[in-house]
mmCIF file of C-alpha atoms in Angstrom:
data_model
loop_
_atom_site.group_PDB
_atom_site.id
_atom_site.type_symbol
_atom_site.label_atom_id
_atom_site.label_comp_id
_atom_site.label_asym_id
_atom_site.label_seq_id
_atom_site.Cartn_x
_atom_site.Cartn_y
_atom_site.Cartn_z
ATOM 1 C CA UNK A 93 0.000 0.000 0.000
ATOM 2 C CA UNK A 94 2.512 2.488 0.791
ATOM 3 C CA UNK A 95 4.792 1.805 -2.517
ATOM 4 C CA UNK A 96 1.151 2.637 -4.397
ATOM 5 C CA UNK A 97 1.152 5.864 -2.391
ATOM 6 C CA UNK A 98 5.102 6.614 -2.830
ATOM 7 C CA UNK A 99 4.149 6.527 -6.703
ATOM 8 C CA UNK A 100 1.062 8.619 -6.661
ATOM 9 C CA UNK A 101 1.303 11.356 -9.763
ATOM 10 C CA UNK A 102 -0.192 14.592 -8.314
ATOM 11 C CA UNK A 103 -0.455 18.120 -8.770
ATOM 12 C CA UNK A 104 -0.125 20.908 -5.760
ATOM 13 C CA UNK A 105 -1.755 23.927 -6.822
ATOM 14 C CA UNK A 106 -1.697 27.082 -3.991
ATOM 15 C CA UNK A 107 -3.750 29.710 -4.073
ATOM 16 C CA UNK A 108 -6.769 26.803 -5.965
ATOM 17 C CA UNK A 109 -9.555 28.037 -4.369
ATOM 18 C CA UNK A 110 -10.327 31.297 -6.697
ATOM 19 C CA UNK A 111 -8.812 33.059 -9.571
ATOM 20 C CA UNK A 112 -5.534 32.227 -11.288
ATOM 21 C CA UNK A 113 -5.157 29.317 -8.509
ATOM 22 C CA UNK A 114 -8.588 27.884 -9.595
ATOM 23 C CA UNK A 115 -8.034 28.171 -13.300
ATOM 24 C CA UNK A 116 -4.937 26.499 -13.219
ATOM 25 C CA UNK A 117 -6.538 23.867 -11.095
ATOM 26 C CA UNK A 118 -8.928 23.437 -14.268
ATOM 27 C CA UNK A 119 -6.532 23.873 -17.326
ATOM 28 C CA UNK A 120 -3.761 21.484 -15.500
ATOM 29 C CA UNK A 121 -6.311 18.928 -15.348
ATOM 30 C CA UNK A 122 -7.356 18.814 -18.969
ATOM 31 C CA UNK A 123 -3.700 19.180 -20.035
ATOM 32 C CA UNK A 124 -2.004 15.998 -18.015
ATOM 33 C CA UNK A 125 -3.731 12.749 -16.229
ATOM 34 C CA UNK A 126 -2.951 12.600 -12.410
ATOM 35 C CA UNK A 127 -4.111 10.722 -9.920
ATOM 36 C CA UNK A 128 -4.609 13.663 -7.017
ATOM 37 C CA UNK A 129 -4.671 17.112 -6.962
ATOM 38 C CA UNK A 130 -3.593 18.628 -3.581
ATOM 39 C CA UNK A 131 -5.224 21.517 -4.082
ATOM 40 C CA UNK A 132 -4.177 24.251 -1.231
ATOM 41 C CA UNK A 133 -6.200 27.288 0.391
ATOM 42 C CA UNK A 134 -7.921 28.637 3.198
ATOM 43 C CA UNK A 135 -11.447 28.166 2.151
ATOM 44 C CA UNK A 136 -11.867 24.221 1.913
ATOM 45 C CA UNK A 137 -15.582 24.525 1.139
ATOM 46 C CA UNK A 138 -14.059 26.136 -2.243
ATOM 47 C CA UNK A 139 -11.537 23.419 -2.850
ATOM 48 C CA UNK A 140 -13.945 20.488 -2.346
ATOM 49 C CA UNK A 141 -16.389 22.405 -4.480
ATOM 50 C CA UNK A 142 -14.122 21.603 -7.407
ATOM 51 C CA UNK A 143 -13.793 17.576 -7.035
ATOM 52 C CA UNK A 144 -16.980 18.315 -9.156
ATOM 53 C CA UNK A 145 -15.271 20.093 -12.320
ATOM 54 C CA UNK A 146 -11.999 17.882 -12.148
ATOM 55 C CA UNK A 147 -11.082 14.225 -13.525
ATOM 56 C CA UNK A 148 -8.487 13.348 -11.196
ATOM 57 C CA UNK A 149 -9.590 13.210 -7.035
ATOM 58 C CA UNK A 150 -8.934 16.482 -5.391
ATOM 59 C CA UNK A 151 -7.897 16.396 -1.986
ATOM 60 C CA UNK A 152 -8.800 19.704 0.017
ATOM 61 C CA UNK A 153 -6.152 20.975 1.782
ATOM 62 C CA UNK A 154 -7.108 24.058 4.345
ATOM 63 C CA UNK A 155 -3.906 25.755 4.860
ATOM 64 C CA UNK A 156 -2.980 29.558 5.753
ATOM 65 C CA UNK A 157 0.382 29.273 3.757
ATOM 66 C CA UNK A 158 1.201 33.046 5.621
ATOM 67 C CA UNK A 159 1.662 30.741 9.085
ATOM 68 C CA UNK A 160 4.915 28.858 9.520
ATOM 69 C CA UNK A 161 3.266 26.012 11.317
ATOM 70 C CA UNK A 162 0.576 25.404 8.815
ATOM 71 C CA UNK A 163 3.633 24.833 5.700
ATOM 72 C CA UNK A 164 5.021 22.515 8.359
ATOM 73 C CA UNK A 165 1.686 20.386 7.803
ATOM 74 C CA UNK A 166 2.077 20.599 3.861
ATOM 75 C CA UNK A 167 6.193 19.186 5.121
ATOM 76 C CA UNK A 168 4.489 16.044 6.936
ATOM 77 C CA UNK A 169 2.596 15.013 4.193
ATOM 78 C CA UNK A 170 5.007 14.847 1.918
ATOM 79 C CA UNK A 171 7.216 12.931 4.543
ATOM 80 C CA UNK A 172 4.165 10.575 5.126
ATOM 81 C CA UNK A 173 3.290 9.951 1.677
ATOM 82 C CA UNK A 174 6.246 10.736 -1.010
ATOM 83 C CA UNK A 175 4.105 11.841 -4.032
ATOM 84 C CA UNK A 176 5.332 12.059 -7.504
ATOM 85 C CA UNK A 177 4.452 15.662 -7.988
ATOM 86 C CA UNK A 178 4.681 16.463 -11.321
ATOM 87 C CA UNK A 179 3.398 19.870 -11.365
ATOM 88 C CA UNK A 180 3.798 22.753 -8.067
ATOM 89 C CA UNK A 181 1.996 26.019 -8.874
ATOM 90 C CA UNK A 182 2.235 29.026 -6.357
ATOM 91 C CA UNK A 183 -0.835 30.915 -7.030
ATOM 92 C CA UNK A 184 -1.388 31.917 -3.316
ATOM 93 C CA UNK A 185 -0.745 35.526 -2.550
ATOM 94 C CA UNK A 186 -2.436 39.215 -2.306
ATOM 95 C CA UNK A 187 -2.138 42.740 -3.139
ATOM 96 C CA UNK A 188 -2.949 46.121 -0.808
ATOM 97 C CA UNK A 189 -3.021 49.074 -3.365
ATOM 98 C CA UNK A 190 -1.776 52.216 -0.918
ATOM 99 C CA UNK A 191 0.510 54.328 0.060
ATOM 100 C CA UNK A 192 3.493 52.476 2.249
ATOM 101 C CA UNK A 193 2.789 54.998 4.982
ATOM 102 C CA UNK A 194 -1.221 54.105 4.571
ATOM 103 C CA UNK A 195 -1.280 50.533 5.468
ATOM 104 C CA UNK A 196 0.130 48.738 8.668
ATOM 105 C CA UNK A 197 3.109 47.213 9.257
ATOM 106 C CA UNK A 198 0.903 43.910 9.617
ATOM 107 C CA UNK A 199 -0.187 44.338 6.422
ATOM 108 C CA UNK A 200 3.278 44.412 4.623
ATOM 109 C CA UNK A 201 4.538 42.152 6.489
ATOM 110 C CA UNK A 202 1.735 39.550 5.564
ATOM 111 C CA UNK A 203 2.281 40.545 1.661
ATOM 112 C CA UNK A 204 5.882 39.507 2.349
ATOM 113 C CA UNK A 205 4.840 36.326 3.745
ATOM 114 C CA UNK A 206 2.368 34.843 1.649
ATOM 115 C CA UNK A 207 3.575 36.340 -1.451
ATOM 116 C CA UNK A 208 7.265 35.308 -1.230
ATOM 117 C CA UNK A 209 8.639 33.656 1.920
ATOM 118 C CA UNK A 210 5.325 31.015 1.603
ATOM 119 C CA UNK A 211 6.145 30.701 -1.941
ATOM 120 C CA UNK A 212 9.977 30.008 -0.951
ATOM 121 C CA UNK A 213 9.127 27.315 1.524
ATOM 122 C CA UNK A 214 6.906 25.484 -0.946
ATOM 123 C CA UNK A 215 8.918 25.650 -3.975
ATOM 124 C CA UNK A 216 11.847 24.330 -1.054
ATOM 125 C CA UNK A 217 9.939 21.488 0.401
ATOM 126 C CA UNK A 218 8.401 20.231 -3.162
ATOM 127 C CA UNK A 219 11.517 19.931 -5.042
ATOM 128 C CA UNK A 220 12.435 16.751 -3.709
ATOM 129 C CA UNK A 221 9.348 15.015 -4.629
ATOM 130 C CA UNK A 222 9.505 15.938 -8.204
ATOM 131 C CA UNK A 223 11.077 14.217 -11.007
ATOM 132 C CA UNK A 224 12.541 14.970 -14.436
ATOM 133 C CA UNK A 225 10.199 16.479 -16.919
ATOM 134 C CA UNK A 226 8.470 18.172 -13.709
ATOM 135 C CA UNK A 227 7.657 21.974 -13.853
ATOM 136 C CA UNK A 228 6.952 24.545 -11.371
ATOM 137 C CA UNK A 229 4.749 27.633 -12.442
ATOM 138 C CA UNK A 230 4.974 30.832 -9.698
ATOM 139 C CA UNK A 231 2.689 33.723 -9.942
ATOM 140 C CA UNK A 232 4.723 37.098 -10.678
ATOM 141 C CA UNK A 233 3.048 40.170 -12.148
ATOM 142 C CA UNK A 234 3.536 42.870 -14.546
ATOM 143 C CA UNK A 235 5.059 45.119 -11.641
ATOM 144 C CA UNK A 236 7.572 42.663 -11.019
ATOM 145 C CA UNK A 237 9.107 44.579 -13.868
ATOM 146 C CA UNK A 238 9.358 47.810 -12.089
ATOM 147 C CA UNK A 239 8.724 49.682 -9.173
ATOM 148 C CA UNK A 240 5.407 50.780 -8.631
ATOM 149 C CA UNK A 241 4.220 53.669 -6.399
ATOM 150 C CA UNK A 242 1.344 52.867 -4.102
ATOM 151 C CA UNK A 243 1.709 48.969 -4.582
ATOM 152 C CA UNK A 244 5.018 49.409 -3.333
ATOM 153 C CA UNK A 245 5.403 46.176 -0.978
ATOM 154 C CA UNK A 246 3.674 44.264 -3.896
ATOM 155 C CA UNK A 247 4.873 45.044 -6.763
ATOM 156 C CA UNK A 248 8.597 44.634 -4.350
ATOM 157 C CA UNK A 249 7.216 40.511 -3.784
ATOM 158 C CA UNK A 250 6.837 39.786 -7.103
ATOM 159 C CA UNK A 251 10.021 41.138 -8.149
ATOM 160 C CA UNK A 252 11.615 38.635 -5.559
ATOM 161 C CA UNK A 253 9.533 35.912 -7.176
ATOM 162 C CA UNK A 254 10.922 36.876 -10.950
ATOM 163 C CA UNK A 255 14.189 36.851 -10.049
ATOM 164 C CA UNK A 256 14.275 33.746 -7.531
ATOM 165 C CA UNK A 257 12.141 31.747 -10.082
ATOM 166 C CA UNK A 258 15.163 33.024 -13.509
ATOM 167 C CA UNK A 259 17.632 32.373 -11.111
ATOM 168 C CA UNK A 260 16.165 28.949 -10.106
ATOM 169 C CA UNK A 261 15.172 27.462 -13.255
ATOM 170 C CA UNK A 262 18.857 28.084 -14.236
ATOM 171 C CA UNK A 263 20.476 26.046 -11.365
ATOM 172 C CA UNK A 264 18.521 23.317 -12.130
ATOM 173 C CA UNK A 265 19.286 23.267 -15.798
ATOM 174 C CA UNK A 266 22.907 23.567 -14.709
ATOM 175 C CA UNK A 267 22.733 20.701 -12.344
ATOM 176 C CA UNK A 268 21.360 18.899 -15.237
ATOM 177 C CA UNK A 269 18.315 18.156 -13.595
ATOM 178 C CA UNK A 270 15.214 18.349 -15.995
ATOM 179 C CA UNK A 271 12.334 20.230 -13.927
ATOM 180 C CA UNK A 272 11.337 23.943 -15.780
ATOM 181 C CA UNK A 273 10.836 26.846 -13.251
ATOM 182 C CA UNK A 274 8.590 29.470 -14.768
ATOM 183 C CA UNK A 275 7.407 32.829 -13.647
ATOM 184 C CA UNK A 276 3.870 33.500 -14.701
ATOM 185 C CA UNK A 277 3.744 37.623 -15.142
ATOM 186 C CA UNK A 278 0.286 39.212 -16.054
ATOM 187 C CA UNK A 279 -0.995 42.701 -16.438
ATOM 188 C CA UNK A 280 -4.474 43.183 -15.000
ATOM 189 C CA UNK A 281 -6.557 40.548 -14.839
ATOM 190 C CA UNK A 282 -9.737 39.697 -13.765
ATOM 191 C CA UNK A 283 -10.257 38.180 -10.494
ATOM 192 C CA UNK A 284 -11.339 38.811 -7.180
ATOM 193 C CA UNK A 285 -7.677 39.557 -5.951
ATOM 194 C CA UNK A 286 -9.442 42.926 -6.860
ATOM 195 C CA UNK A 287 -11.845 42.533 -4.037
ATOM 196 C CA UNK A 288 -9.150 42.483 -1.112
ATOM 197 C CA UNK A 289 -6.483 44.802 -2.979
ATOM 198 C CA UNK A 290 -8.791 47.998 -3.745
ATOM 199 C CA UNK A 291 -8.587 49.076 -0.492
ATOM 200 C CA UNK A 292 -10.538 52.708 -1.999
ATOM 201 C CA UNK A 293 -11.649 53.932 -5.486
ATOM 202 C CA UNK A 294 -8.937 56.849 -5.213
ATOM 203 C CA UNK A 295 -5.223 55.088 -5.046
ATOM 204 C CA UNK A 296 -5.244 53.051 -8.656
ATOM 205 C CA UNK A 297 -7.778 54.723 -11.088
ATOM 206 C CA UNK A 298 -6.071 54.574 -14.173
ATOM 207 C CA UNK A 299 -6.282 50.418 -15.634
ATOM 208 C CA UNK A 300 -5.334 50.504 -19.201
ATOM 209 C CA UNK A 301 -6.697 46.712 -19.845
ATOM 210 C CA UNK A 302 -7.834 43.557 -18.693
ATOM 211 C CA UNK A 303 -7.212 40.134 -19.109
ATOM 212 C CA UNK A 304 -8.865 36.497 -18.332
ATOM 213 C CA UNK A 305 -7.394 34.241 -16.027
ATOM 214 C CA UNK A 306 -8.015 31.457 -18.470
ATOM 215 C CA UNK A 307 -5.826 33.327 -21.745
ATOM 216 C CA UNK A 308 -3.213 34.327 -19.155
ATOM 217 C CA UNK A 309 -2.501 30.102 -18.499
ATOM 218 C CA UNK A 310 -3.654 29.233 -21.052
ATOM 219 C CA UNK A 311 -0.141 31.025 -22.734
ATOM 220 C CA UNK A 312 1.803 29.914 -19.683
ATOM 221 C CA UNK A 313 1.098 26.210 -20.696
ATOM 222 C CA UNK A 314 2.128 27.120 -23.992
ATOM 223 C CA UNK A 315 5.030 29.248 -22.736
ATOM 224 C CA UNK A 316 6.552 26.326 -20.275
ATOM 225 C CA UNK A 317 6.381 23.829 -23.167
ATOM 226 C CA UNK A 318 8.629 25.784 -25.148
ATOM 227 C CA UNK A 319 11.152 25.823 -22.303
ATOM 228 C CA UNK A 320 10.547 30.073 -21.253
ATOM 229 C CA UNK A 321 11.091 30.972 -17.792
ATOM 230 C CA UNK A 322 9.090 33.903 -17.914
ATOM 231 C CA UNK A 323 5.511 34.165 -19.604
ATOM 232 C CA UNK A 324 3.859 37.105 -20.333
ATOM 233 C CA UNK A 325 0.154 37.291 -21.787
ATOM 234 C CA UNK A 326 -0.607 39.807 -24.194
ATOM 235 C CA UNK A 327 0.964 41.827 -26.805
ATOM 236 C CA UNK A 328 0.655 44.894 -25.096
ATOM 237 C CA UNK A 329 1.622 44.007 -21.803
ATOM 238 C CA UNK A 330 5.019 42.348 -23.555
ATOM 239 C CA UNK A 331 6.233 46.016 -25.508
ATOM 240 C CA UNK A 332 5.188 47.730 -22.027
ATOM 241 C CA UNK A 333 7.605 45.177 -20.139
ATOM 242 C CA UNK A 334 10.508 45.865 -22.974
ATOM 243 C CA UNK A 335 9.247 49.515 -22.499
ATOM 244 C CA UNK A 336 10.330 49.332 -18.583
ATOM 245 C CA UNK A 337 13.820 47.532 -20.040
ATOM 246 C CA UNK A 338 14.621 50.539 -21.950
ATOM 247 C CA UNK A 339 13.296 53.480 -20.080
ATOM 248 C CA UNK A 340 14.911 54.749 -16.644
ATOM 249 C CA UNK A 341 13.083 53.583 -13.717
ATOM 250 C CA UNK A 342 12.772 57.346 -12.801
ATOM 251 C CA UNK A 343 10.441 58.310 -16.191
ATOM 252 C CA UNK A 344 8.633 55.017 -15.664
ATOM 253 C CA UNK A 345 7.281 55.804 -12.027
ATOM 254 C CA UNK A 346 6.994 59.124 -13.399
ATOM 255 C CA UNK A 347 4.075 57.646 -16.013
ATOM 256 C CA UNK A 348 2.853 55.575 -13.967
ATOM 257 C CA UNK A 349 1.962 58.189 -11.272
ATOM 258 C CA UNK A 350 0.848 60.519 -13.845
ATOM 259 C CA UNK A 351 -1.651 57.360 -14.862
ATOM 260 C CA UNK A 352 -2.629 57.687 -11.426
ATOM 261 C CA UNK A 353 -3.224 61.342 -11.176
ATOM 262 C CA UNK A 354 -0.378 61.377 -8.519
#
């Protein structure tokens, strides 16, 4: 029994219980057979919800990924059980869009957390359960391209996640091992991440488009099968990131808050 277990092909998807977490949860599926999908987030109601809409078994897993002690749960069971996991996707994370001085310290600090050091610890602990021809998607964002004014501590923890996810896709092609890190970057898309990161109607006014969480994955499956460590949906979004490349960092804050009426 446990050698059936030790074998198991899954999926661990963060973040799986709404927006980009949930659609990868859905495209993943279709794409690749599996026997579980550990599907991870704080609303379990959510998670079981989508045993439903799935082929392979989803197992609900109700974790606060922001709390030390509840990644140490997500470290047991991959002690106790020793899954294949052919596919880890951090999708877990959140946005405040204010001034620095505006929000609490808690507040940062908990962007940090979820966004980066939760995203670490995951990507740490799952890497020894995965095999050649594994990948690992992680959620970045257009703004991990710059800095941006009033998401300041957000647009800072993606950043970290672009370069952390370059930089570790090309250790493990150097150590020869074959498992694809990608970072996942959108512009604006729409989800509810809107509904805890508008904290008023007066910080961000300015949003020049919007995508769907289905055409942004659905070009990061493309994008990771072509061996790219960064996908980016959209035309536009792509000359505005070579647009950041080119510019100083000074002008492009400078548009950006003028976007903003700052």
């Amino acid at each position: 029994m446990s050698e059936t277990i030790a074998r198991k092909r899954i999926a661990v998807i963060t973040g799986a219980s709404s927006g980009m977490g949930r659609e990868f949860v859905l495209a993943l599926d279709k794409q690749q057979e599996f026997d579980e999908l550990w599907l991870i987030a704080r609303r379990r109601d959510r998670l079981e919800a989508l045993d439903a809409l799935t082929r392979a078994p989803v197992r609900a897993i109700a974790l606060d990924l922001s709390v030390q002690t509840e990644i140490d749960k997500y470290k047991e069971m991959l002690t106790a059980e020793k899954p294949d996991v052919r596919v880890l996707v951090n999708a877990a994370g959140f946005g405040k869009f204010k001034a620095f001085t505006d929000l609490t310290l808690e507040e940062q600090l908990a962007m940090i957390d979820l966004n980066d050091k939760a995203l670490v610890s995951m990507t740490y602990l799952t890497l020894p359960y995965m095999k050649d021809g594994s990948c690992i998607y992680q959620l970045g964002s257009l703004s991990s391209f710059q800095p941006v004014p009033y998401i300041n501590v957000y647009g800072a923890s993606k950043a970290f996640v672009l370069s952390f996810s370059r930089a570790l896709n090309k250790e493990l092609e150097k150590q020869k091992r074959d498992i694809r890190v990608m970072a996942v970057c959108p512009g604006w898309v729409s989800t509810d991440f809107f509904d805890r990161a508008v904290v008023d109607n007066d910080t961000i006014v300015y949003y020049n488009r919007f995508y769907t969480a289905e055409s942004v994955i659905t070009r990061a499956l493309k994008d990771m099968k072509k061996g790219k460590d960064v996908s980016i949906c959209g035309f536009p979004v792509r000359m505005q990131v070579y647009a950041t490349k080119m510019l100083p960092h000074g002008i492009v804050m400078e548009i950006w808050c003028k976007q903003q009426k700052k």
